[in-house]
Short mmCIF file of C-alpha atoms in Angstrom, two decimals:
data_model
loop_
_atom_site.label_atom_id
_atom_site.label_comp_id
_atom_site.label_asym_id
_atom_site.label_seq_id
_atom_site.Cartn_x
_atom_site.Cartn_y
_atom_site.Cartn_z
CA MET A 1 34.07 -7.06 20.99
CA SER A 2 31.86 -8.10 18.09
CA VAL A 3 30.20 -5.23 16.24
CA VAL A 4 26.86 -5.18 14.42
CA VAL A 5 26.07 -2.37 12.00
CA VAL A 6 22.33 -1.66 11.77
CA VAL A 7 21.22 0.38 8.78
CA GLY A 8 18.05 2.38 9.47
CA ALA A 9 16.87 4.14 12.65
CA GLY A 10 13.18 3.34 12.32
CA PRO A 11 11.28 1.13 14.76
CA VAL A 12 12.78 -2.05 13.29
CA GLY A 13 16.40 -0.93 13.25
CA LEU A 14 16.28 0.63 16.70
CA THR A 15 14.54 -2.45 18.13
CA ALA A 16 17.29 -4.66 16.71
CA ALA A 17 19.94 -2.33 18.12
CA LEU A 18 18.34 -2.29 21.56
CA ALA A 19 17.91 -6.08 21.66
CA LEU A 20 21.58 -6.57 20.77
CA ALA A 21 22.94 -3.82 23.01
CA ARG A 22 21.05 -5.23 25.99
CA ARG A 23 23.08 -8.40 25.42
CA GLY A 24 26.31 -6.43 25.66
CA ILE A 25 26.94 -6.47 21.91
CA GLU A 26 28.42 -3.30 20.42
CA VAL A 27 26.07 -1.80 17.82
CA THR A 28 26.35 1.12 15.41
CA VAL A 29 23.12 2.40 13.81
CA LEU A 30 23.43 4.32 10.55
CA GLU A 31 20.56 6.64 9.56
CA ARG A 32 20.49 8.62 6.33
CA GLY A 33 18.31 11.36 7.83
CA THR A 34 19.63 14.08 10.09
CA ALA A 35 17.07 13.11 12.77
CA LEU A 36 14.44 10.49 13.47
CA ALA A 37 11.58 10.43 10.97
CA ALA A 38 8.57 12.43 12.16
CA GLU A 39 5.92 10.92 9.85
CA SER A 40 3.05 9.01 11.48
CA ARG A 41 3.23 5.91 9.24
CA ALA A 42 2.24 2.76 11.17
CA SER A 43 0.04 3.30 14.22
CA THR A 44 -1.13 -0.08 15.57
CA PHE A 45 0.79 -2.27 18.03
CA HIS A 46 -0.38 -5.88 18.43
CA PRO A 47 -0.24 -7.88 21.71
CA PRO A 48 2.95 -9.88 21.01
CA THR A 49 4.73 -6.69 19.97
CA LEU A 50 3.74 -5.14 23.29
CA GLU A 51 5.23 -8.14 25.10
CA MET A 52 8.51 -7.77 23.19
CA LEU A 53 8.67 -4.06 23.98
CA GLU A 54 8.02 -4.87 27.64
CA THR A 55 10.98 -7.27 27.64
CA LEU A 56 13.13 -4.51 26.16
CA GLY A 57 12.00 -2.11 28.90
CA VAL A 58 10.23 0.41 26.65
CA LEU A 59 6.56 -0.51 26.91
CA LYS A 60 5.46 1.82 29.70
CA PRO A 61 6.34 5.07 27.91
CA LEU A 62 4.58 3.78 24.79
CA LEU A 63 1.44 2.98 26.80
CA ASP A 64 1.63 6.45 28.33
CA ARG A 65 1.60 7.99 24.86
CA GLY A 66 -0.90 5.67 23.18
CA ILE A 67 -4.54 4.64 23.29
CA VAL A 68 -5.61 1.16 24.39
CA ALA A 69 -8.01 -0.36 21.85
CA SER A 70 -9.79 -3.35 23.35
CA THR A 71 -12.11 -3.80 20.36
CA PHE A 72 -12.07 -3.38 16.63
CA GLN A 73 -14.96 -3.28 14.28
CA TYR A 74 -16.14 -4.28 10.82
CA ARG A 75 -18.76 -2.04 9.25
CA ASP A 76 -20.65 -1.66 5.99
CA ARG A 77 -20.40 1.62 4.13
CA GLY A 78 -23.37 3.66 5.23
CA GLY A 79 -22.67 3.18 8.92
CA ASP A 80 -24.14 -0.19 9.75
CA GLU A 81 -22.04 -2.32 12.09
CA ILE A 82 -21.34 -5.88 10.95
CA ALA A 83 -19.44 -7.10 14.01
CA THR A 84 -17.30 -5.84 16.88
CA LEU A 85 -14.56 -8.18 18.06
CA ASP A 86 -13.34 -7.99 21.64
CA LEU A 87 -9.64 -8.70 22.11
CA GLY A 88 -10.38 -9.62 25.72
CA VAL A 89 -10.88 -13.20 24.50
CA LEU A 90 -7.06 -13.34 24.18
CA ALA A 91 -6.55 -12.98 27.95
CA ALA A 92 -5.30 -16.57 28.20
CA ASP A 93 -2.82 -16.00 25.37
CA THR A 94 -1.17 -12.71 26.25
CA ARG A 95 -0.58 -10.26 29.08
CA TYR A 96 -1.88 -7.54 26.77
CA PRO A 97 -5.24 -8.57 25.25
CA PHE A 98 -5.61 -5.33 23.33
CA ARG A 99 -4.00 -3.22 20.64
CA VAL A 100 -2.30 0.08 21.30
CA GLN A 101 -2.92 2.93 18.89
CA CYS A 102 0.16 5.14 18.72
CA GLU A 103 2.19 6.46 15.79
CA GLN A 104 5.55 4.80 15.22
CA SER A 105 7.15 8.26 15.41
CA LYS A 106 6.39 8.18 19.14
CA LEU A 107 8.12 4.82 19.60
CA THR A 108 11.43 5.63 17.89
CA PRO A 109 12.48 8.36 20.38
CA ILE A 110 11.66 5.94 23.22
CA LEU A 111 13.89 3.28 21.66
CA LEU A 112 16.65 5.80 21.01
CA ASP A 113 16.62 7.03 24.61
CA ALA A 114 16.75 3.44 25.89
CA LEU A 115 19.92 2.50 24.00
CA PRO A 116 22.78 1.77 26.42
CA GLY A 117 26.38 2.81 25.97
CA THR A 118 27.14 -0.23 23.81
CA ALA A 119 25.09 1.36 21.01
CA ARG A 120 25.57 4.58 19.10
CA VAL A 121 23.49 6.18 16.36
CA ARG A 122 25.07 8.13 13.51
CA PHE A 123 22.67 10.41 11.68
CA GLY A 124 23.38 11.75 8.21
CA HIS A 125 25.05 8.50 7.14
CA GLU A 126 23.48 7.53 3.83
CA VAL A 127 24.55 4.03 2.81
CA HIS A 128 25.86 3.57 -0.73
CA GLY A 129 26.95 -0.06 -0.61
CA VAL A 130 27.97 -3.10 1.39
CA SER A 131 30.90 -5.45 0.89
CA MET A 132 31.82 -8.49 2.94
CA ASP A 133 34.11 -11.44 3.29
CA GLY A 134 34.32 -14.36 5.70
CA ASP A 135 35.56 -12.14 8.53
CA GLY A 136 33.34 -9.08 8.43
CA VAL A 137 31.47 -6.39 6.53
CA VAL A 138 32.20 -2.90 5.29
CA VAL A 139 29.23 -0.55 4.99
CA HIS A 140 30.09 2.26 2.59
CA THR A 141 28.46 5.57 3.52
CA ALA A 142 28.55 9.16 2.33
CA ARG A 143 30.83 9.87 5.29
CA GLY A 144 33.19 6.97 4.79
CA PRO A 145 33.29 3.25 5.54
CA VAL A 146 31.91 1.66 8.70
CA ILE A 147 33.37 -1.74 9.58
CA GLY A 148 31.61 -4.49 11.52
CA ASP A 149 31.26 -8.22 11.90
CA TRP A 150 27.61 -8.29 10.70
CA VAL A 151 25.11 -5.89 9.13
CA ILE A 152 21.34 -5.75 9.58
CA GLY A 153 19.48 -3.96 6.80
CA ALA A 154 16.43 -2.30 8.33
CA ASP A 155 16.42 0.61 5.89
CA GLY A 156 12.97 0.31 4.40
CA ALA A 157 11.39 -0.76 1.15
CA HIS A 158 14.10 0.91 -0.95
CA SER A 159 16.83 -0.72 1.15
CA ALA A 160 20.35 0.18 0.09
CA VAL A 161 21.58 -2.94 1.88
CA ARG A 162 19.24 -5.22 -0.07
CA HIS A 163 20.21 -3.55 -3.36
CA ALA A 164 23.92 -3.86 -2.55
CA LEU A 165 23.49 -7.59 -1.97
CA ASN A 166 21.59 -8.04 -5.25
CA ALA A 167 18.75 -9.76 -3.42
CA ARG A 168 15.57 -10.28 -5.40
CA PHE A 169 12.46 -8.49 -4.16
CA ASP A 170 9.70 -10.30 -5.99
CA GLY A 171 6.02 -9.54 -5.77
CA SER A 172 3.37 -7.25 -7.19
CA THR A 173 1.88 -3.77 -7.00
CA TYR A 174 -1.74 -3.13 -6.04
CA PRO A 175 -4.05 -1.72 -8.72
CA GLU A 176 -4.88 1.30 -6.57
CA ARG A 177 -2.99 3.75 -4.41
CA PHE A 178 -3.80 4.35 -0.75
CA LEU A 179 -4.68 7.87 0.41
CA VAL A 180 -4.26 8.54 4.14
CA ALA A 181 -5.78 11.62 5.74
CA SER A 182 -5.23 12.73 9.33
CA VAL A 183 -8.16 14.79 10.60
CA ASP A 184 -8.92 16.85 13.68
CA GLU A 185 -12.47 15.56 14.14
CA ASP A 186 -14.41 13.52 16.70
CA LEU A 187 -15.51 10.73 14.40
CA ALA A 188 -16.95 8.73 17.29
CA ALA A 189 -19.51 11.52 17.72
CA ALA A 190 -20.20 11.73 13.99
CA LEU A 191 -20.53 7.94 13.63
CA PRO A 192 -22.10 6.60 16.85
CA GLY A 193 -20.79 3.25 18.02
CA LEU A 194 -17.47 3.63 16.21
CA ALA A 195 -14.60 1.57 17.66
CA PRO A 196 -10.98 2.84 17.78
CA ILE A 197 -10.17 0.60 14.76
CA ASN A 198 -12.72 0.17 11.94
CA TYR A 199 -12.66 -1.68 8.62
CA VAL A 200 -15.49 -0.49 6.37
CA PHE A 201 -16.63 -2.77 3.52
CA ASP A 202 -17.70 -1.38 0.17
CA PRO A 203 -16.93 -2.60 -3.38
CA ALA A 204 -16.86 0.97 -4.75
CA GLU A 205 -14.91 2.70 -1.98
CA TRP A 206 -13.90 0.74 1.11
CA LEU A 207 -12.12 2.60 3.89
CA VAL A 208 -10.39 2.26 7.24
CA LEU A 209 -10.93 4.57 10.23
CA LEU A 210 -8.25 4.54 12.94
CA ARG A 211 -8.04 6.49 16.17
CA THR A 212 -4.63 7.77 17.25
CA PRO A 213 -3.77 9.87 20.32
CA GLU A 214 -4.11 13.25 18.59
CA HIS A 215 -6.44 12.60 15.66
CA TRP A 216 -8.31 10.14 13.47
CA ARG A 217 -6.80 8.65 10.33
CA VAL A 218 -8.87 7.81 7.26
CA LEU A 219 -7.49 5.43 4.63
CA LEU A 220 -9.12 5.48 1.19
CA PRO A 221 -8.38 3.59 -2.04
CA THR A 222 -7.48 5.84 -4.96
CA PRO A 223 -7.03 5.15 -8.70
CA ALA A 224 -3.50 4.30 -9.71
CA ASP A 225 -3.11 6.68 -12.66
CA THR A 226 -4.83 9.96 -11.76
CA PRO A 227 -2.86 13.15 -10.98
CA GLU A 228 -1.93 13.45 -7.32
CA ASP A 229 -3.04 17.10 -7.16
CA ALA A 230 -6.48 16.15 -8.48
CA GLU A 231 -6.89 13.41 -5.89
CA LEU A 232 -5.87 15.67 -3.02
CA ALA A 233 -8.25 18.36 -4.33
CA ARG A 234 -11.24 16.01 -4.20
CA LEU A 235 -10.36 14.65 -0.76
CA PRO A 236 -12.71 17.06 1.10
CA GLN A 237 -15.71 15.72 -0.84
CA ARG A 238 -14.65 12.14 -0.17
CA LEU A 239 -14.41 12.85 3.55
CA THR A 240 -17.87 14.45 3.55
CA ALA A 241 -19.16 11.24 1.95
CA VAL A 242 -17.80 9.30 4.95
CA ALA A 243 -19.68 11.56 7.40
CA ASP A 244 -21.43 14.83 6.59
CA LEU A 245 -20.46 17.23 9.38
CA GLY A 246 -22.30 20.18 7.81
CA ARG A 247 -18.95 21.83 7.06
CA PRO A 248 -15.57 20.82 5.60
CA TRP A 249 -13.56 18.40 7.70
CA ARG A 250 -10.54 19.82 9.52
CA LEU A 251 -7.75 18.18 7.53
CA LEU A 252 -4.32 18.10 9.21
CA HIS A 253 -2.27 16.09 6.74
CA SER A 254 -2.68 13.79 3.76
CA SER A 255 -0.41 11.52 1.75
CA LEU A 256 -0.88 9.32 -1.29
CA TYR A 257 1.28 6.29 -1.89
CA THR A 258 1.62 3.17 -4.02
CA VAL A 259 1.30 -0.15 -2.20
CA HIS A 260 3.35 -3.25 -2.96
CA GLN A 261 3.36 -6.86 -1.82
CA ARG A 262 6.97 -8.05 -2.08
CA VAL A 263 9.45 -10.27 -0.25
CA ALA A 264 13.21 -10.76 -0.50
CA ASP A 265 14.34 -14.17 -1.71
CA ARG A 266 16.51 -14.54 1.41
CA PHE A 267 16.64 -12.77 4.77
CA ARG A 268 20.25 -13.84 5.36
CA ILE A 269 22.98 -13.32 2.78
CA GLY A 270 26.42 -14.12 4.18
CA ARG A 271 27.06 -11.70 7.03
CA ALA A 272 24.01 -9.59 6.20
CA LEU A 273 20.46 -9.89 7.54
CA LEU A 274 17.31 -8.16 6.28
CA ALA A 275 14.42 -7.11 8.50
CA GLY A 276 11.18 -5.16 8.26
CA ASP A 277 10.37 -3.37 5.00
CA ALA A 278 13.87 -4.08 3.72
CA ALA A 279 12.88 -7.76 3.72
CA HIS A 280 9.15 -7.68 3.00
CA VAL A 281 6.40 -5.15 2.28
CA ASN A 282 2.64 -5.62 2.33
CA ASN A 283 -0.51 -3.55 2.34
CA PRO A 284 -1.31 -1.88 5.70
CA LEU A 285 -4.71 -3.52 6.23
CA GLY A 286 -4.52 -5.28 9.58
CA GLY A 287 -1.50 -3.36 10.83
CA MET A 288 1.02 -6.17 10.23
CA GLY A 289 3.96 -4.41 8.57
CA MET A 290 5.64 -2.62 11.46
CA ASN A 291 4.65 -5.32 13.94
CA SER A 292 6.12 -8.17 11.91
CA GLY A 293 9.20 -6.02 11.30
CA ILE A 294 9.71 -5.60 15.04
CA HIS A 295 9.28 -9.37 15.37
CA ASP A 296 11.98 -9.79 12.68
CA ALA A 297 14.28 -7.52 14.65
CA VAL A 298 13.84 -9.39 17.93
CA GLY A 299 14.06 -12.86 16.37
CA LEU A 300 17.14 -12.11 14.30
CA ALA A 301 18.85 -10.26 17.16
CA GLU A 302 18.30 -13.21 19.49
CA ALA A 303 19.73 -15.62 16.93
CA LEU A 304 22.71 -13.36 16.24
CA ALA A 305 23.39 -13.05 19.97
CA ALA A 306 23.37 -16.85 20.20
CA VAL A 307 26.03 -16.99 17.47
CA PHE A 308 28.13 -14.45 19.38
CA ASP A 309 27.80 -16.71 22.42
CA GLY A 310 29.41 -19.55 20.45
CA GLY A 311 26.36 -21.15 18.89
CA PRO A 312 26.33 -22.47 15.32
CA GLU A 313 25.34 -20.18 12.46
CA THR A 314 22.62 -22.66 11.59
CA VAL A 315 20.62 -20.99 14.38
CA LEU A 316 20.76 -17.78 12.38
CA ASP A 317 19.79 -19.56 9.18
CA ALA A 318 16.77 -21.09 10.91
CA ALA A 319 15.67 -17.72 12.31
CA ALA A 320 15.99 -16.01 8.94
CA ASP A 321 14.10 -18.79 7.17
CA ARG A 322 11.38 -18.72 9.80
CA ARG A 323 10.88 -14.96 9.50
CA ARG A 324 10.62 -15.25 5.71
CA THR A 325 8.03 -18.01 6.07
CA VAL A 326 6.01 -15.80 8.41
CA ALA A 327 6.22 -12.90 5.93
CA VAL A 328 4.93 -15.01 3.05
CA GLU A 329 2.47 -17.41 4.64
CA HIS A 330 1.10 -15.23 7.43
CA VAL A 331 1.62 -11.50 6.95
CA GLN A 332 1.20 -11.25 3.19
CA ARG A 333 -1.54 -13.84 2.98
CA THR A 334 -3.59 -12.23 5.77
CA SER A 335 -3.14 -8.62 4.66
CA HIS A 336 -4.06 -9.49 1.06
CA ALA A 337 -7.16 -11.36 2.23
CA ASN A 338 -8.15 -8.26 4.22
CA TRP A 339 -7.92 -6.16 1.04
CA GLU A 340 -9.98 -8.61 -0.99
CA ARG A 341 -12.74 -8.77 1.61
CA LEU A 342 -13.00 -5.01 2.12
CA ARG A 343 -13.60 -4.41 -1.57
CA GLY A 344 -16.00 -7.30 -2.19
CA HIS A 345 -19.57 -8.50 -1.69
CA ASP A 346 -18.67 -11.51 0.45
CA ASN A 347 -21.88 -11.95 2.45
CA ASP A 348 -20.63 -15.29 3.77
CA PHE A 349 -17.69 -13.51 5.39
CA ARG A 350 -20.03 -10.97 6.92
CA GLU A 351 -22.01 -13.81 8.48
CA HIS A 352 -18.76 -15.40 9.62
CA LEU A 353 -17.82 -12.18 11.40
CA ARG A 354 -21.19 -12.06 13.17
CA THR A 355 -20.67 -15.65 14.28
CA LEU A 356 -17.20 -14.79 15.61
CA ALA A 357 -18.56 -11.90 17.65
CA ALA A 358 -21.03 -14.27 19.33
CA ASP A 359 -18.59 -17.17 19.89
CA PRO A 360 -15.58 -16.39 22.14
CA ALA A 361 -13.74 -19.60 21.21
CA ALA A 362 -14.05 -18.92 17.48
CA ALA A 363 -13.18 -15.25 17.99
CA ARG A 364 -10.06 -16.24 19.92
CA ALA A 365 -8.84 -18.48 17.08
CA TYR A 366 -9.46 -15.71 14.54
CA LEU A 367 -7.83 -12.99 16.64
CA ARG A 368 -4.74 -15.09 17.40
CA ARG A 369 -3.97 -14.94 13.68
CA ALA A 370 -5.13 -11.36 13.14
CA CYS A 371 -2.92 -10.18 16.02
CA LEU A 372 0.15 -12.21 14.92
CA ILE A 373 0.18 -14.48 17.98
CA ASP A 374 0.01 -17.63 15.86
CA SER A 375 2.90 -16.43 13.71
CA LEU A 376 5.24 -16.73 16.70
CA GLU A 377 4.26 -20.23 17.77
CA PRO A 378 7.06 -22.84 17.61
CA GLN A 379 6.86 -24.96 14.48
CA PRO A 380 6.41 -28.73 14.76
#
């Protein structure tokens, strides 16, 4: 039986493994950690992602653990609402005209539990290299070689698979870091009218407020070259500036990270495929990274299954090229535009948002792109 080695047991790697295993293809997943990652990381699931997870049989437990967000909101710093967009206008486009707010760390155990007997996961297998010839691949790990017919690199932005293949990862780094704080506060009470997902415009200090099942997350821009300890020390004052609760905010967790916008020059190299952050990274504004990575996983797994069924490898080439086009022309372009608008004085865009909120047809066209529906449409 043909074997696929998937490197990385995050949402992208486990989705690829599940999609292949459901087709009867033997899969081995290699994960460098000793267990699934517990960090929150991505937390927004878009409508087409929900449809894919439904097809894979794992949507219901995700819905049980998450929060349905039927609206999202744009606001000005200071609390004034600019516009609230209702995803219900997508009812003709999707069975799930809403987003689900749920940390990716809640999805990965669901995917792991759903894997059938044709898939196995090996934890503690750090990958050191990949070699291949016309007949198969050898993935070199700290615990010895793992042999397969194909390899899918879904091992994140620092992908060992991508490095082993000498693939370029061109792009740029943002001039500011992103600081994410998880807080145990009822921000909807502190900021009346707040939606589950909020993008707050301000040229000096824009921010994003996201509701998750257990807490709220606050994303703040932070200078690129200041000491991390100093930035974490001034976080309480920055949170008070978002909403003065008359006391310090209850801070659960915070992390500070550098943000890149990069894409691999190819998503297929011989018998290797790249997906998710191993193939492309972007800023998190709009929640497109994990979602597009899951779409990579499903699209590439379907194409690989077609090759196993006797189809030509050109099907795989087309799928890889298509996913790279989506990463560059849709995901990166949209997420970067979101960053530029949040930090600017674009009054025309504010008026555009108000027009969208009052015009269901215009809102539908805008939301189809924002929710990645258009990215999956067949190309002419």
